[in-house]
Short mmCIF file of C-alpha atoms in Angstrom, two decimals:
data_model
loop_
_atom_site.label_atom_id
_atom_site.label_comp_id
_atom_site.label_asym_id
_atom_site.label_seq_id
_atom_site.Cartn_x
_atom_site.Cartn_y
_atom_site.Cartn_z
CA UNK A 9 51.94 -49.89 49.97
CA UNK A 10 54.74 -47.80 47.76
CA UNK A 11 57.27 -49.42 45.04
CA UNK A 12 59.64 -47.66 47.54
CA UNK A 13 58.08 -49.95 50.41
CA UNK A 14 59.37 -53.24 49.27
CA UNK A 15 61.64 -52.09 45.66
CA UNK A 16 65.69 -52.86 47.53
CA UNK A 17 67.16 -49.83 46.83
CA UNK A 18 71.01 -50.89 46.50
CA UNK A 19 69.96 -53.59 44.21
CA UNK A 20 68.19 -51.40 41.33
CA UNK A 21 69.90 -51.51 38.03
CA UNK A 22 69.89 -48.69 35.86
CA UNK A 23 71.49 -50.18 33.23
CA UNK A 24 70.79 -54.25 32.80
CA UNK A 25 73.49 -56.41 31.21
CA UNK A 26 71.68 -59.40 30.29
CA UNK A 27 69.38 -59.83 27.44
CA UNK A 28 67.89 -62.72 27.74
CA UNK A 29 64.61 -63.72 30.12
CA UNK A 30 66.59 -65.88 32.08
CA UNK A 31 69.56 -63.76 32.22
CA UNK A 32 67.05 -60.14 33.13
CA UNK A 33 66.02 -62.67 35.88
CA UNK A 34 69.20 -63.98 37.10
CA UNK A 35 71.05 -61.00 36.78
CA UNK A 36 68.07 -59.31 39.01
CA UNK A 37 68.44 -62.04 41.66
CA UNK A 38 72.02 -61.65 41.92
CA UNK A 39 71.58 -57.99 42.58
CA UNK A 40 69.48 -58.56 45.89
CA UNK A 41 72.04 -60.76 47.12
CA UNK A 42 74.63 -58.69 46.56
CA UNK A 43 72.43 -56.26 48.31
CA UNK A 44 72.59 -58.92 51.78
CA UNK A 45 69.34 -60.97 50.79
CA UNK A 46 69.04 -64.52 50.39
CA UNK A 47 72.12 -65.24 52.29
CA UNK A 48 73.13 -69.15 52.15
CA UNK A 49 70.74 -69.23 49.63
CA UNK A 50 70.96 -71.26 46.35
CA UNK A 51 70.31 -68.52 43.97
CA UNK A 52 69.81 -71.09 40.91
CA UNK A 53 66.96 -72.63 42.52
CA UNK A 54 65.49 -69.00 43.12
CA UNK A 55 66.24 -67.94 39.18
CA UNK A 56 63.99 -72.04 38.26
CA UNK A 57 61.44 -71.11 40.44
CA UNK A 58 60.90 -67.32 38.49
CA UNK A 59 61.56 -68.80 35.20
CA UNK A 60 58.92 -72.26 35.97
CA UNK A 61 56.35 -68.89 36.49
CA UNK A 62 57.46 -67.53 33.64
CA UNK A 63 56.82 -71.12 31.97
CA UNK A 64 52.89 -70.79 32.45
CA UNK A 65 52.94 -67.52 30.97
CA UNK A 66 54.86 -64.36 30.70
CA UNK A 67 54.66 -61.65 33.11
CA UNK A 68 55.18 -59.40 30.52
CA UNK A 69 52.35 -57.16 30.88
CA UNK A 70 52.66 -54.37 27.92
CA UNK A 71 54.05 -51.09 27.95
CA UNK A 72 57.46 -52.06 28.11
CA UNK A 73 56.77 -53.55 31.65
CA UNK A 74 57.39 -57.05 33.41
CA UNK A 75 57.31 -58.34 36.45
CA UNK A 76 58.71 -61.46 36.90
CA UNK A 77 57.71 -63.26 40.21
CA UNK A 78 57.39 -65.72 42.70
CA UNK A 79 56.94 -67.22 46.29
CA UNK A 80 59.82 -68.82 48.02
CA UNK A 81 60.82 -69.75 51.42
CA UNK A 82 64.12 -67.73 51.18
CA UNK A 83 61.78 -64.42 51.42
CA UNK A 84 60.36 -63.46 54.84
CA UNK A 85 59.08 -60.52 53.50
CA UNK A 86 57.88 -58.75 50.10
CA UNK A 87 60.93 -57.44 48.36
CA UNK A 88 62.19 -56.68 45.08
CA UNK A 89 63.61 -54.38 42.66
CA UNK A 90 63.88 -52.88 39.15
CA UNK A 91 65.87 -53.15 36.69
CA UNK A 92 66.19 -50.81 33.23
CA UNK A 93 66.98 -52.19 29.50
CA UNK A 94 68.60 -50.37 27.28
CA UNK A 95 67.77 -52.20 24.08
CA UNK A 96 64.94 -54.10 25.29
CA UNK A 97 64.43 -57.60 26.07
CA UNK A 98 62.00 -60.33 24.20
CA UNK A 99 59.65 -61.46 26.83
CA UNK A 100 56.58 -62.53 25.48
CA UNK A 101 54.46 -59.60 26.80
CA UNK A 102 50.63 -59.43 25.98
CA UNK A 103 51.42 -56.79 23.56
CA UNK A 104 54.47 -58.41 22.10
CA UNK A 105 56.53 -55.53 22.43
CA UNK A 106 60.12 -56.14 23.80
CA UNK A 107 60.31 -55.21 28.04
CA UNK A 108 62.59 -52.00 28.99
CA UNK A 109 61.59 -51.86 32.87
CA UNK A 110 61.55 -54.81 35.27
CA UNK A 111 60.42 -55.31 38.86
CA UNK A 112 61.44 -58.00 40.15
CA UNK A 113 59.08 -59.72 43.51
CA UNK A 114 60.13 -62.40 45.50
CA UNK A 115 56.92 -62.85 47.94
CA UNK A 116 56.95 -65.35 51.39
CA UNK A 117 55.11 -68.46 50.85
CA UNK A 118 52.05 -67.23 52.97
CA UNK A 119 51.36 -63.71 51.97
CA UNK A 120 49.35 -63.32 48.81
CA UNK A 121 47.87 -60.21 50.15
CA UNK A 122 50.68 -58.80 49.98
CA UNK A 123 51.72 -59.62 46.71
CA UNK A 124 48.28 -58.57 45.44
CA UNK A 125 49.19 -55.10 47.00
CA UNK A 126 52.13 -54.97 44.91
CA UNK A 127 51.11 -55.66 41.70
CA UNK A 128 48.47 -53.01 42.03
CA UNK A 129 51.24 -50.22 43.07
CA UNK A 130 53.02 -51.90 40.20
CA UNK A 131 50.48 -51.16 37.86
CA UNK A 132 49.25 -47.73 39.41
CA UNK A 133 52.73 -46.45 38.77
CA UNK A 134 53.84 -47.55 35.46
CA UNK A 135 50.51 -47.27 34.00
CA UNK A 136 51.77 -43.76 33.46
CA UNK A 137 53.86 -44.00 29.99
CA UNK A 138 55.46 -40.53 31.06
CA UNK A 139 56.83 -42.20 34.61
CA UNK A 140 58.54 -45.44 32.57
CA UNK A 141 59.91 -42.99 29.93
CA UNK A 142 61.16 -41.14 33.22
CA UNK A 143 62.68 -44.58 34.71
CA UNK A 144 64.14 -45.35 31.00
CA UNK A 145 65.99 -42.13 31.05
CA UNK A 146 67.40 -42.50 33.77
CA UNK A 147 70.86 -43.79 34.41
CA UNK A 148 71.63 -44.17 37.58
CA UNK A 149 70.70 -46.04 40.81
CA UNK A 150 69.93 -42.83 43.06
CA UNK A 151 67.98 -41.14 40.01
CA UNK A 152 65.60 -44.29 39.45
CA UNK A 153 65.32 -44.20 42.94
CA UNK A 154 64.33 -40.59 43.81
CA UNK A 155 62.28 -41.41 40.82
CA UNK A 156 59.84 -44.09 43.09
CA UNK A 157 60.58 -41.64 45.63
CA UNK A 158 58.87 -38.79 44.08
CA UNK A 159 55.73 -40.68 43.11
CA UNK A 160 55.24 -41.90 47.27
CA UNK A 161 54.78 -37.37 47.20
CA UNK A 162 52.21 -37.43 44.47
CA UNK A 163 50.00 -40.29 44.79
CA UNK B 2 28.89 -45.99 30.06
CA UNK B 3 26.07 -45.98 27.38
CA UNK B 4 22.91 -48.99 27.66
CA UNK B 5 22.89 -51.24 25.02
CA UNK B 6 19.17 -51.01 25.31
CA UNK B 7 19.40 -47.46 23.74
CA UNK B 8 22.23 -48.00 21.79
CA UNK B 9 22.20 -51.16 20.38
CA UNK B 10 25.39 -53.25 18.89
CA UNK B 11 25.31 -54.26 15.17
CA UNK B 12 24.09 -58.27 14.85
CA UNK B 13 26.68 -61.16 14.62
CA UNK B 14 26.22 -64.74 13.81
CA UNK B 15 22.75 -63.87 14.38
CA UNK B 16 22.94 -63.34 17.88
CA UNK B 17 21.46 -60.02 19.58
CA UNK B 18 23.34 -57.73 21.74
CA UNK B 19 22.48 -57.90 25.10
CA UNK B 20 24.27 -56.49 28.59
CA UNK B 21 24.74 -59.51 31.22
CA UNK B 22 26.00 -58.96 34.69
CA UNK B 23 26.85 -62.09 36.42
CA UNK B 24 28.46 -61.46 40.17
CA UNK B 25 31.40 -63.74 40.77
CA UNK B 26 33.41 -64.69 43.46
CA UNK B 27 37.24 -64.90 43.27
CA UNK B 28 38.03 -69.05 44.40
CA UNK B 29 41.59 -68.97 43.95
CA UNK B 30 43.88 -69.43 47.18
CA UNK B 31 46.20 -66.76 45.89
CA UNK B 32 43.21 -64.81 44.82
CA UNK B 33 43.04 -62.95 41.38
CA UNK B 34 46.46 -62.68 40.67
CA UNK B 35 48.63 -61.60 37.35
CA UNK B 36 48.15 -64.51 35.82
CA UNK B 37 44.33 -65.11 35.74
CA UNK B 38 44.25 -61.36 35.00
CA UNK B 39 46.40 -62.48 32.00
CA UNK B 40 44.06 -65.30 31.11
CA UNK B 41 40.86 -63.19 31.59
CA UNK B 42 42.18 -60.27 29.06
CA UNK B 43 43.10 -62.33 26.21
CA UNK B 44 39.75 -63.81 27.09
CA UNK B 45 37.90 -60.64 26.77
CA UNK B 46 39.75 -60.38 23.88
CA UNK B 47 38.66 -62.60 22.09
CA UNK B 48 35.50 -60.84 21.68
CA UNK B 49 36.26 -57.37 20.34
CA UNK B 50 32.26 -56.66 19.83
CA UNK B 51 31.87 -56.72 23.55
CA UNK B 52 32.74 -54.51 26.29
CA UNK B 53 33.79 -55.93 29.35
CA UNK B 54 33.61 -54.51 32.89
CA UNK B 55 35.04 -55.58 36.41
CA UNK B 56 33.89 -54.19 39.26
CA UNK B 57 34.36 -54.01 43.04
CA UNK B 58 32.84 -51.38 45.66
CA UNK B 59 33.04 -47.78 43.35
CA UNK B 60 36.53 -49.52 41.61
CA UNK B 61 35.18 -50.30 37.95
CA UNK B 62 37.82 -51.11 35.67
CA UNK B 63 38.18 -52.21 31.82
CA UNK B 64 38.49 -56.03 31.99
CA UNK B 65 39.97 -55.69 28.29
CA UNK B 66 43.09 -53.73 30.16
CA UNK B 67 45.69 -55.89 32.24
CA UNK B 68 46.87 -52.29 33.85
CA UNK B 69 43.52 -51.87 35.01
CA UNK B 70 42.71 -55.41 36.27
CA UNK B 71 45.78 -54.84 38.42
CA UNK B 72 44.08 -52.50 40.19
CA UNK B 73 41.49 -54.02 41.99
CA UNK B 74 43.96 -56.68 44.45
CA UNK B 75 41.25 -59.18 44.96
CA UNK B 76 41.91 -61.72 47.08
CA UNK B 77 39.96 -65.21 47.86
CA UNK B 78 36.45 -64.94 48.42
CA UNK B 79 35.87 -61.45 47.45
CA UNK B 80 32.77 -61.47 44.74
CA UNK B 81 33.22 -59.25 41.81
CA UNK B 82 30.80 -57.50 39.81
CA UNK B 83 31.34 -58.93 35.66
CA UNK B 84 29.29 -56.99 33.14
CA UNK B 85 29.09 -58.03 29.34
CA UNK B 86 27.68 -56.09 27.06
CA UNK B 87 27.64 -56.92 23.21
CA UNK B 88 26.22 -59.45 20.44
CA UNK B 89 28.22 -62.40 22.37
CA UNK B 90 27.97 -61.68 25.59
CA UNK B 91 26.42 -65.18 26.91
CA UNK B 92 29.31 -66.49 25.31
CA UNK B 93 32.01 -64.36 27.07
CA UNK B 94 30.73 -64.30 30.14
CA UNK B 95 30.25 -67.87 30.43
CA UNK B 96 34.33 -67.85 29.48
CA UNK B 97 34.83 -64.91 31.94
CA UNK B 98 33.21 -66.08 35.11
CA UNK B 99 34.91 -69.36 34.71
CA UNK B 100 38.26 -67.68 34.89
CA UNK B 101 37.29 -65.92 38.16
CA UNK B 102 35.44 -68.77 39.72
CA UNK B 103 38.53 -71.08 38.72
CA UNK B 104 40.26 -72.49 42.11
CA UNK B 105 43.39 -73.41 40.44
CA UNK B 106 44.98 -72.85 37.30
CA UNK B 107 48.57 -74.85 37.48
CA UNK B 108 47.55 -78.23 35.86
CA UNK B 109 45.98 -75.89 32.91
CA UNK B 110 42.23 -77.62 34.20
CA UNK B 111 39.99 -75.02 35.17
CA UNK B 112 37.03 -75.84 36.93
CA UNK B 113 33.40 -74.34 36.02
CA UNK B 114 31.60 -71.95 37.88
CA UNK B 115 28.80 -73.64 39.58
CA UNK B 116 25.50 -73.94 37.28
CA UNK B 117 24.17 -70.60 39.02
CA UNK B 118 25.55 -67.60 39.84
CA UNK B 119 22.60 -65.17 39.53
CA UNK B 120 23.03 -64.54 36.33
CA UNK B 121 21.27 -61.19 35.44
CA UNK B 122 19.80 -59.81 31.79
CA UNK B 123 19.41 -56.47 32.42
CA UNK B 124 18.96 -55.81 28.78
CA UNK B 125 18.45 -57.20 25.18
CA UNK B 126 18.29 -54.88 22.13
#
């Protein structure tokens, strides 16, 4: 599995609005739809069920990098996407430093294989602090994009 | 990685270093996802004289490093390898295993791991 196999690429943000938690996470949400997902959807009950995660602990995992998450029926497949922070975002993170990249997974109900999958392509890219200072600097959707592309070449 | 038997750790509270390597298997449905990961670093933390070690098949990872926990995509069932090593290590890995042999986490209960789990001394310096 590849960030490109299950990151939405019309819903990437290179530049997030929001800086809050909740607002990184609703603002997020609000992309995919606009992207065609979740369709007759309530999106509020999507942003609880990310933030009631985010309740028993932060998915802030250090380096600049979170990944807010979770399962819900409205997903019949892996997807997500990323969004980029300018100024940074308080979120908790196991280092305590403020967040600058998100990715964003909304998982089916029955598929925590596949979720697993992700969060270890998660971490095998963005482990490298040259590739987020790569997705920082970038500002639009097509460069973060080509971006995830270019790492599917050389890994 | 050096052996503790030929290098060993300086003593705390009295206690002698030692490397334990306890094989565990993963119980939770969702298997071992980011936030037990989360749980078993600060964990590991905790004990800055020891050096903890996950492994699975030739993956062996720093347990100490969320990035690197992240790695392995464990799901249910799947038995790691934990290793200890340090002047607390029956202390940690008592913590550790119970993280990974936890089935559920939500209700912020964890269950212990069962009384054995072949629990293996492989060195005391």
């Amino acid at each position: 599995m590849r960030m490109s196999d299950f990151v939405v690429r019309e819903a990437i943000i290179p530049e997030l609005a929001a800086t809050s938690k909740e607002g990184v996470i609703r603002e997020l949400i609000e992309s995919l739809h606009k992207a065609g997902y979740f369709k007759g959807g309530d999106l509020e009950d999507l942003v609880k069920a990310v933030m009631k995660r985010e309740m028993l602990g932060s998915t802030g995992i250090g380096h600049g990098v979170a990944i807010p998450h979770t399962k819900h029926s409205f997903a019949d497949r892996l997807i997500g996407t990323v969004g980029i922070s300018r100024t940074g975002v308080a979120f908790d993170s196991l280092d305590g430093e403020p967040v600058y990249v998100f990715v964003l997974l909304i998982s089916p109900q029955d598929r925590p294989g596949d979720h697993l999958r992700a969060l270890e392509n998660v971490s095998r890219s963005l482990r490298d602090d040259n590739f987020v200072r790569s997705l920082r600097k970038a500002t639009t959707r097509e460069a973060i994009w080509n971006l995830l592309e270019d790492l599917n070449q050389t890994t | 990685m050096k052996d503790s038997r030929a290098t060993p750790l300086s003593n705390v509270s009295g206690m002698s270093s030692q490397r334990l390597t306890r094989r565990v298997a993963i119980a939770n449905p969702e298997g071992f996802h980011l936030r037990p990961q989360r749980m078993f670093v600060e964990c590991a933390r905790k004990y800055p004289n020891c050096t903890v070690t996950l492994s699975l098949n030739e993956k062996r990872v720093n347990g100490k490093d969320l990035f690197d926990l992240m790695l392995l995509s464990v799901n249910k069932g799947t038995e790691l390898t934990l290793e200890v090593t340090g002047p607390e290590a029956q202390a940690a890995i008592e913590e550790l295993a119970a993280i990974l042999a936890a089935e559920s986490l939500d209700d912020g209960t964890t269950e212990p791991p069962s009384a054995e789990k072949g629990l293996i001394p492989t060195g005391v310096a």
